Every structure is written in structure tokens, then in C-alpha cells.
Tab-separated table of C-alpha atoms and ligand atoms in Angstrom:
chain	number	residue	atom	x	y	z
A	1	UNK	CA	1.180	-9.810	14.090
A	2	UNK	CA	-1.551	-11.847	13.221
A	3	UNK	CA	-3.121	-10.588	9.710
A	4	UNK	CA	-6.076	-12.918	9.667
A	5	UNK	CA	-6.652	-16.829	9.978
A	6	UNK	CA	-7.401	-19.479	7.473
A	7	UNK	CA	-9.521	-22.568	7.846
A	8	UNK	CA	-7.911	-25.710	5.887
A	9	UNK	CA	-7.227	-29.032	5.903
A	10	UNK	CA	-4.466	-30.225	8.019
A	11	UNK	CA	-2.968	-32.060	4.765
A	12	UNK	CA	-2.140	-28.910	3.578
A	13	UNK	CA	0.534	-28.114	6.205
A	14	UNK	CA	1.540	-31.526	7.047
A	15	UNK	CA	2.422	-34.123	4.117
A	16	UNK	CA	0.347	-37.208	5.022
A	17	UNK	CA	-2.284	-35.479	7.378
A	18	UNK	CA	-5.664	-36.713	7.148
A	19	UNK	CA	-7.774	-34.466	4.965
A	20	UNK	CA	-10.874	-34.605	7.256
A	21	UNK	CA	-8.889	-32.952	9.932
A	22	UNK	CA	-9.090	-29.232	9.757
A	23	UNK	CA	-7.346	-26.402	11.377
A	24	UNK	CA	-7.672	-22.505	11.667
A	25	UNK	CA	-4.289	-21.290	11.302
A	26	UNK	CA	-3.050	-17.754	11.794
A	27	UNK	CA	-1.481	-15.441	8.670
A	28	UNK	CA	1.558	-14.175	10.203
A	29	UNK	CA	3.804	-11.208	9.814
A	30	UNK	CA	6.698	-10.088	11.616
A	31	UNK	CA	7.764	-6.300	12.215
A	32	UNK	CA	11.605	-5.722	13.133
A	33	UNK	CA	13.102	-2.491	14.243
A	34	UNK	CA	16.529	-2.553	12.422
A	35	UNK	CA	19.149	0.285	12.056
A	36	UNK	CA	17.406	2.727	9.208
A	37	UNK	CA	13.956	1.940	10.140
A	38	UNK	CA	11.043	-0.827	10.502
A	39	UNK	CA	11.186	-3.714	8.443
A	40	UNK	CA	8.201	-5.766	7.863
A	41	UNK	CA	8.331	-9.664	6.860
A	42	UNK	CA	5.290	-10.488	4.955
A	43	UNK	CA	1.983	-8.512	4.526
A	44	UNK	CA	-1.324	-10.907	4.733
A	45	UNK	CA	-4.333	-11.186	2.597
A	46	UNK	CA	-5.638	-8.691	-0.300
A	47	UNK	CA	-8.687	-7.713	1.561
A	48	UNK	CA	-9.944	-6.626	-1.665
A	49	UNK	CA	-10.189	-10.223	-2.697
A	50	UNK	CA	-12.103	-11.330	-0.087
A	51	UNK	CA	-14.385	-8.507	0.268
A	52	UNK	CA	-15.482	-8.052	-3.306
A	53	UNK	CA	-17.897	-10.769	-4.142
A	54	UNK	CA	-16.839	-11.025	-7.883
A	55	UNK	CA	-13.343	-11.182	-6.989
A	56	UNK	CA	-13.952	-13.419	-4.008
A	57	UNK	CA	-15.654	-15.930	-6.294
A	58	UNK	CA	-12.966	-16.059	-8.560
A	59	UNK	CA	-9.907	-16.039	-5.932
A	60	UNK	CA	-11.206	-17.818	-2.809
A	61	UNK	CA	-13.916	-19.982	-4.353
A	62	UNK	CA	-12.656	-23.101	-2.872
A	63	UNK	CA	-15.291	-23.995	-0.207
A	64	UNK	CA	-11.996	-25.883	1.504
A	65	UNK	CA	-9.895	-22.927	2.043
A	66	UNK	CA	-11.866	-20.091	3.974
A	67	UNK	CA	-9.965	-16.809	4.755
A	68	UNK	CA	-10.794	-15.030	7.726
A	69	UNK	CA	-10.152	-11.246	8.285
A	70	UNK	CA	-9.640	-9.680	12.028
A	71	UNK	CA	-11.698	-6.756	11.720
A	72	UNK	CA	-13.360	-4.399	9.141
A	73	UNK	CA	-10.487	-2.336	7.888
A	74	UNK	CA	-6.951	-3.236	6.779
A	75	UNK	CA	-5.598	-6.023	8.913
A	76	UNK	CA	-2.079	-4.462	8.581
A	77	UNK	CA	-3.168	-0.988	9.643
A	78	UNK	CA	-5.251	-2.443	12.372
A	79	UNK	CA	-1.982	-4.620	13.837
A	80	UNK	CA	0.103	-1.834	13.521
A	81	UNK	CA	-2.091	0.442	15.232
A	82	UNK	CA	-2.116	-1.933	17.948
A	83	UNK	CA	1.541	-1.467	18.536
A	84	UNK	CA	1.347	2.312	17.707
A	85	UNK	CA	2.888	2.281	14.439
A	86	UNK	CA	1.965	3.997	11.538
A	87	UNK	CA	2.010	2.107	7.955
A	88	UNK	CA	4.178	5.238	6.430
A	89	UNK	CA	6.648	4.181	9.118
A	90	UNK	CA	7.652	1.057	7.408
A	91	UNK	CA	10.841	1.426	5.662
A	92	UNK	CA	11.135	-1.713	3.726
A	93	UNK	CA	9.388	-5.010	2.896
A	94	UNK	CA	10.429	-8.622	2.695
A	95	UNK	CA	8.192	-11.434	1.517
A	96	UNK	CA	8.892	-15.065	2.199
A	97	UNK	CA	6.919	-16.080	-0.934
A	98	UNK	CA	4.185	-14.732	-3.172
A	99	UNK	CA	1.295	-16.899	-1.786
A	100	UNK	CA	-1.933	-14.764	-1.138
A	101	UNK	CA	-1.710	-14.980	2.437
A	102	UNK	CA	1.798	-13.641	2.385
A	103	UNK	CA	1.991	-11.190	-0.586
A	104	UNK	CA	-1.612	-9.460	-0.524
A	105	UNK	CA	-0.667	-6.793	1.638
A	106	UNK	CA	1.909	-5.552	-0.927
A	107	UNK	CA	-0.808	-3.073	-2.257
A	108	UNK	CA	0.094	-0.825	0.642
A	109	UNK	CA	3.704	-0.384	-0.333
A	110	UNK	CA	3.788	-0.095	-4.340
A	111	UNK	CA	6.008	2.934	-5.313
A	112	UNK	CA	6.807	3.607	-1.565
A	113	UNK	CA	9.558	1.188	-0.324
A	114	UNK	CA	11.860	-1.601	-1.169
A	115	UNK	CA	10.292	-4.843	-1.185
A	116	UNK	CA	12.632	-7.888	-1.143
A	117	UNK	CA	11.950	-11.329	-2.683
A	118	UNK	CA	13.916	-13.980	-4.458
A	119	UNK	CA	14.170	-13.648	-8.167
A	120	UNK	CA	12.974	-17.123	-8.585
A	121	UNK	CA	9.982	-16.566	-6.959
A	122	UNK	CA	8.575	-13.587	-8.714
A	123	UNK	CA	10.103	-14.737	-12.012
A	124	UNK	CA	7.641	-18.101	-11.240
A	125	UNK	CA	4.951	-15.750	-10.330
A	126	UNK	CA	5.165	-13.452	-13.511
A	127	UNK	CA	5.721	-16.549	-15.439
A	128	UNK	CA	2.332	-15.840	-17.375
A	129	UNK	CA	0.925	-19.266	-16.999
A	130	UNK	CA	-2.033	-20.375	-15.376
A	131	UNK	CA	-0.108	-22.322	-12.632
A	132	UNK	CA	0.892	-19.707	-10.305
A	133	UNK	CA	-3.044	-18.785	-9.896
A	134	UNK	CA	-3.830	-22.566	-9.603
A	135	UNK	CA	-0.969	-22.717	-6.864
A	136	UNK	CA	-2.587	-19.753	-4.904
A	137	UNK	CA	-0.222	-17.152	-6.294
A	138	UNK	CA	-2.323	-14.513	-7.534
A	139	UNK	CA	-0.528	-12.191	-10.087
A	140	UNK	CA	-2.839	-9.113	-9.127
A	141	UNK	CA	-1.162	-8.984	-5.666
A	142	UNK	CA	2.124	-8.123	-6.878
A	143	UNK	CA	2.409	-7.622	-10.577
A	144	UNK	CA	2.656	-3.913	-10.361
A	145	UNK	CA	5.435	-1.776	-12.103
A	146	UNK	CA	5.580	0.637	-9.217
A	147	UNK	CA	6.925	-2.010	-6.801
A	148	UNK	CA	10.354	-1.503	-6.229
A	149	UNK	CA	11.778	-4.909	-6.103
A	150	UNK	CA	15.129	-5.832	-4.484
A	151	UNK	CA	15.539	-9.620	-5.627
A	152	UNK	CA	18.037	-12.076	-4.031
A	153	UNK	CA	19.537	-15.112	-5.711
A	154	UNK	CA	20.060	-17.181	-2.519
A	155	UNK	CA	20.956	-16.117	1.203
A	156	UNK	CA	21.221	-12.567	1.651
A	157	UNK	CA	21.484	-10.067	4.254
A	158	UNK	CA	18.207	-7.543	3.706
A	159	UNK	CA	18.993	-5.320	6.923
A	160	UNK	CA	21.471	-5.269	9.599
A	161	UNK	CA	21.082	-8.571	11.461
A	162	UNK	CA	18.175	-9.771	8.843
A	163	UNK	CA	19.369	-12.441	6.594
A	164	UNK	CA	16.980	-13.965	4.273
A	165	UNK	CA	17.876	-17.762	3.761
A	166	UNK	CA	16.655	-19.670	0.485
A	167	UNK	CA	14.204	-22.593	1.459
A	168	UNK	CA	12.612	-23.353	-2.020
A	169	UNK	CA	10.368	-26.239	-2.231
A	170	UNK	CA	6.773	-24.881	-0.975
A	171	UNK	CA	7.316	-22.716	-3.560
A	172	UNK	CA	10.296	-21.933	-6.291
A	173	UNK	CA	11.598	-19.249	-4.371
A	174	UNK	CA	10.464	-19.280	-0.817
A	175	UNK	CA	12.642	-17.592	1.819
A	176	UNK	CA	12.950	-17.875	5.406
A	177	UNK	CA	14.579	-14.970	7.829
A	178	UNK	CA	17.618	-15.541	10.431
A	179	UNK	CA	16.888	-12.555	12.853
A	180	UNK	CA	19.747	-11.610	15.362
A	181	UNK	CA	18.527	-9.108	18.324
A	182	UNK	CA	20.711	-6.686	19.580
A	183	UNK	CA	22.162	-7.024	22.860
A	184	UNK	CA	19.948	-4.063	24.424
A	185	UNK	CA	16.865	-6.258	23.956
A	186	UNK	CA	18.721	-9.338	25.482
A	187	UNK	CA	20.691	-10.501	22.085
A	188	UNK	CA	19.492	-14.094	20.836
A	189	UNK	CA	17.304	-14.628	17.738
A	190	UNK	CA	14.708	-16.066	15.747
A	191	UNK	CA	14.635	-18.252	12.594
A	192	UNK	CA	11.350	-17.283	11.106
A	193	UNK	CA	10.730	-20.414	8.726
A	194	UNK	CA	7.495	-18.982	7.297
A	195	UNK	CA	5.933	-21.807	5.023
A	196	UNK	CA	8.971	-23.821	4.926
A	197	UNK	CA	7.385	-25.215	8.281
A	198	UNK	CA	3.866	-24.267	8.865
A	199	UNK	CA	3.504	-26.136	12.177
A	200	UNK	CA	5.502	-27.318	15.118
A	201	UNK	CA	4.941	-30.797	13.865
A	202	UNK	CA	6.604	-30.343	10.994
A	203	UNK	CA	9.762	-29.089	12.688
A	204	UNK	CA	9.324	-31.806	15.289
A	205	UNK	CA	8.687	-34.462	13.018
A	206	UNK	CA	10.982	-33.100	10.197
A	207	UNK	CA	8.047	-33.710	7.751
A	208	UNK	CA	7.287	-31.613	4.724
A	209	UNK	CA	4.646	-29.017	4.480
A	210	UNK	CA	1.884	-30.579	2.091
A	211	UNK	CA	1.671	-28.232	-0.629
A	212	UNK	CA	4.797	-28.032	-2.769
A	213	UNK	CA	5.578	-26.742	-6.174
A	214	UNK	CA	8.348	-28.527	-8.106
A	215	UNK	CA	9.806	-29.987	-5.127
A	216	UNK	CA	9.675	-33.444	-3.507
A	217	UNK	CA	8.495	-34.016	0.197
A	218	UNK	CA	12.280	-35.201	0.812
A	219	UNK	CA	13.485	-31.635	-0.779
A	220	UNK	CA	11.418	-29.791	1.817
A	221	UNK	CA	12.089	-32.024	4.802
A	222	UNK	CA	15.787	-31.153	3.974
A	223	UNK	CA	14.889	-27.320	4.127
A	224	UNK	CA	13.405	-27.750	7.753
A	225	UNK	CA	16.482	-29.504	8.849
A	226	UNK	CA	18.547	-26.437	7.150
A	227	UNK	CA	16.819	-24.074	9.351
A	228	UNK	CA	16.985	-26.634	12.454
A	229	UNK	CA	20.674	-26.543	12.201
A	230	UNK	CA	20.866	-22.758	11.474
A	231	UNK	CA	18.854	-22.277	14.825
A	232	UNK	CA	20.808	-24.864	16.841
A	233	UNK	CA	24.395	-23.371	15.815
A	234	UNK	CA	23.193	-19.874	17.057
A	235	UNK	CA	20.939	-20.895	19.653
A	236	UNK	CA	17.888	-19.170	18.233
A	237	UNK	CA	14.251	-20.088	18.276
A	238	UNK	CA	12.852	-21.434	15.180
A	239	UNK	CA	9.233	-20.645	14.711
A	240	UNK	CA	6.757	-21.911	12.360
A	241	UNK	CA	4.710	-19.961	9.907
A	242	UNK	CA	1.455	-20.944	10.577
A	243	UNK	CA	0.797	-22.817	13.874
A	244	UNK	CA	-2.486	-21.894	15.870
A	245	UNK	CA	-0.524	-22.719	18.982
A	246	UNK	CA	2.813	-21.688	18.738
A	247	UNK	CA	1.940	-18.356	16.986
A	248	UNK	CA	-0.407	-16.744	19.382
A	249	UNK	CA	1.699	-17.830	22.256
A	250	UNK	CA	4.799	-15.884	20.408
A	251	UNK	CA	2.849	-12.781	19.672
A	252	UNK	CA	1.348	-12.664	23.200
A	253	UNK	CA	4.839	-13.268	24.685
A	254	UNK	CA	6.677	-10.696	22.446
A	255	UNK	CA	3.490	-8.154	23.144
A	256	UNK	CA	4.289	-8.359	27.072
A	257	UNK	CA	7.993	-8.313	26.765
A	258	UNK	CA	9.818	-5.514	28.301
A	259	UNK	CA	12.058	-4.077	25.364
B	1	ZN	ZN1	2.487	-20.514	1.366
């Protein structure tokens, strides 16, 4: 699913890219039908922080980064409606990391369903300093005592056939997901990098994303190589998180697939 877009400099996504070059990147989420119910990977923006003028000034005041919402309502509800699924049908959520374009929809799930994340990510987000917000991690999105956190420390199977893989670097507890498909839908699978690799270019050139917290470009490039190895070993497709071409091509392909 695509839960919105963001206009930003390409240098955010590709280390060393020219800042004058701008991209409109999709905001991704993945809905998986697992044994036990629907699992949602990532939740998009917090719409209140974009639509309320005072909140927008505080949280989205940087003119270099412009969030774009797809419609007048909640992007998650609108995208799910397109698939004929109610928000209440989602049984569990996992977030790749706590950046505002991934964790902003957690408000829909507080007090309702388990939320999977890496412990290191939540500890950083709740650390209490001004640094997370300066790094686009908005505590207002996830500091809610009603969220039923399920915190992992490293690689963990979070649902049958779905493994969270720690790919720290973009953020301190970023995780990607390895998804194995049932033989009834043809088998195979996907490795969803999310922000370990924003663009196909990150994967092809093994070049770091442009934004990192406490990690070097080389450490982030190594996470990309790790995901490439997993994908190659299993014969799965490695999907970048924010690619303006690859992401819409994948959603169009899956929307048209016979399952
Ligand atoms: Zn991110």
C-alpha cells in the first residue's frame, strides 16, 4: 500500500547525491495475511501533524521536506478500503522504525493489537533528549502507555513466515522484514528493506541511505549487503522502501495478482 508521498532531496536517500535533485517518494506499508490474521508492516504519517496548522509548523516546518497525503481521510483506512479490509481486521502491527512517515499511524492501534519493534529503537525514541525529534522521530507518534509493545533484540520471527531482521544504522533499531509466501500463492517471498535501502539505486550500488543515526555509511552499506545475501540465498525479491518507480510497480503488480 502507499500511504502518502514525501517531496525531499535525493541526498536523504542516497549518500552523496546532489541536494538540488528532488524526488517524490512513496510512503510504504505492507499488509500480510498470516495464520492468525492480518499483519501490517508500517503505518504512514500521523495526519494530525500535517493537517493541524500549529502541529504542522512544529513537526513539518522544514520546507525541504513536504509530506503529501493521498486523500481527505486517514490514508490507512482509505488504502485498506481499496483492498476491502476494515482497520479492525488487523491483528498485529510491526514498525520498521519510528520515523514519522512509518510510525505516525500507530494511534490507530494503541490499546487494540500487539505492536512489534526493536527494543533499541523504542529506547532511543523515548530517551528523553531533543535528539530523536531533531532526527524526525516524533515521540507524540508512539509514546502511548496503551501501545502493547512486543520488543525484539535482533532477528525474530514475528508471525508464521515473517521474520524481522535487525538492520540498524538508518536508525538505532531499524528492522527489515523477510516474508515467505505460502505455496498456495506460488511460494517464494520478499525481503522488505524499508529504510535500510530507500531506492533501487541503494541496492544496486550498495550505497548507504543519506540519513543515519549513530552509524557510518559503510555500516549502512553492510546492512544492504546483508539483505542482498538473504534475498539471494532464498531466491526472494529485495524491495526498497521508498523508490518512486519500483514501489508503485510492485503495488500495481500485487493488486493485479491472482491469489
Ligand atoms: Zn526512515
